[in-house]
Short mmCIF file of C-alpha atoms in Angstrom, two decimals:
data_model
loop_
_atom_site.label_atom_id
_atom_site.label_comp_id
_atom_site.label_asym_id
_atom_site.label_seq_id
_atom_site.Cartn_x
_atom_site.Cartn_y
_atom_site.Cartn_z
CA MET A 402 16.15 6.95 -7.32
CA ASN A 403 18.19 4.03 -8.58
CA LEU A 404 17.20 0.89 -6.69
CA THR A 405 17.92 -2.73 -7.28
CA LYS A 406 14.94 -4.97 -7.90
CA GLU A 407 15.40 -6.38 -4.39
CA GLN A 408 15.45 -2.92 -2.79
CA PHE A 409 12.32 -1.90 -4.66
CA GLN A 410 10.55 -5.12 -3.65
CA PHE A 411 11.55 -4.60 -0.01
CA MET A 412 10.11 -1.08 0.00
CA VAL A 413 6.83 -2.26 -1.56
CA GLU A 414 6.56 -5.16 0.89
CA ASP A 415 7.27 -2.90 3.86
CA ILE A 416 4.56 -0.40 2.91
CA THR A 417 2.14 -3.23 2.10
CA ALA A 418 2.66 -4.81 5.52
CA GLU A 419 2.06 -1.47 7.21
CA LEU A 420 -1.13 -0.92 5.21
CA ILE A 421 -2.44 -4.35 6.21
CA GLU A 422 -1.53 -3.69 9.85
CA TYR A 423 -3.36 -0.35 9.72
CA LEU A 424 -6.55 -1.94 8.36
CA VAL A 425 -6.48 -4.58 11.09
CA GLU A 426 -5.66 -2.25 13.98
CA HIS A 427 -7.59 0.89 13.03
CA GLU A 428 -10.33 -0.15 10.63
CA ASN A 429 -11.29 -3.44 12.34
CA TYR A 430 -10.56 -5.65 9.35
CA ASP A 431 -9.74 -9.28 10.02
CA LEU A 432 -6.31 -10.28 8.71
CA LYS A 433 -7.53 -12.18 5.64
CA THR A 434 -9.84 -9.36 4.57
CA ALA A 435 -7.08 -6.78 5.09
CA VAL A 436 -4.63 -8.80 3.01
CA ASP A 437 -7.18 -9.37 0.25
CA THR A 438 -8.19 -5.71 0.30
CA VAL A 439 -4.66 -4.35 -0.01
CA TYR A 440 -3.43 -6.84 -2.60
CA GLY A 441 -6.62 -6.47 -4.64
CA SER A 442 -6.57 -2.68 -4.68
CA ASP A 443 -5.68 -0.36 -7.52
CA LEU A 444 -3.37 1.29 -5.01
CA PHE A 445 -1.31 -1.90 -4.72
CA ALA A 446 -1.01 -2.11 -8.50
CA ALA A 447 0.24 1.48 -8.55
CA LEU A 448 2.58 0.86 -5.61
CA SER A 449 4.04 -2.16 -7.42
CA ASN A 450 4.84 -0.06 -10.48
CA PRO A 451 8.19 1.68 -9.98
CA ASP A 452 7.23 4.37 -12.50
CA THR A 453 4.61 5.81 -10.10
CA GLY A 454 7.18 6.56 -7.41
CA LEU A 455 4.69 5.61 -4.68
CA TYR A 456 7.19 3.18 -3.17
CA SER A 457 9.32 6.18 -2.14
CA GLN A 458 6.51 8.00 -0.32
CA SER A 459 5.66 7.74 3.36
CA THR A 460 3.28 5.03 4.48
CA GLY A 461 0.83 7.71 5.63
CA TYR A 462 0.79 9.26 2.17
CA VAL A 463 0.17 5.89 0.50
CA ARG A 464 -2.42 4.97 3.15
CA ASP A 465 -4.40 8.12 2.32
CA TYR A 466 -4.67 6.91 -1.28
CA LEU A 467 -5.81 3.47 -0.13
CA MET A 468 -8.44 4.90 2.19
CA ARG A 469 -9.70 7.19 -0.58
CA GLU A 470 -9.98 4.19 -2.90
CA LEU A 471 -11.84 2.18 -0.27
CA LYS A 472 -14.30 5.03 0.31
CA THR A 473 -14.88 6.11 -3.28
CA GLY A 474 -14.00 3.02 -5.29
CA LYS A 475 -11.40 5.06 -7.19
CA LEU A 476 -7.70 5.53 -6.57
CA ALA A 477 -7.64 9.25 -7.32
#
């Protein structure tokens, strides 16, 4: 998928916002903790790397990776 830098950034930001919202609404995180958790995760590093292709996956798919990381301490 050929995206501009701006398009890629928009996709990453959109998924990131949805992940934060999920943690707040479904996992009872406060907003600051949810933001810190997502941005500090290995998942976010992978999501921010266009070579992984995660930015093009559904939010649910990416969320499953985040939840696995939060439960096991490992991304995969």
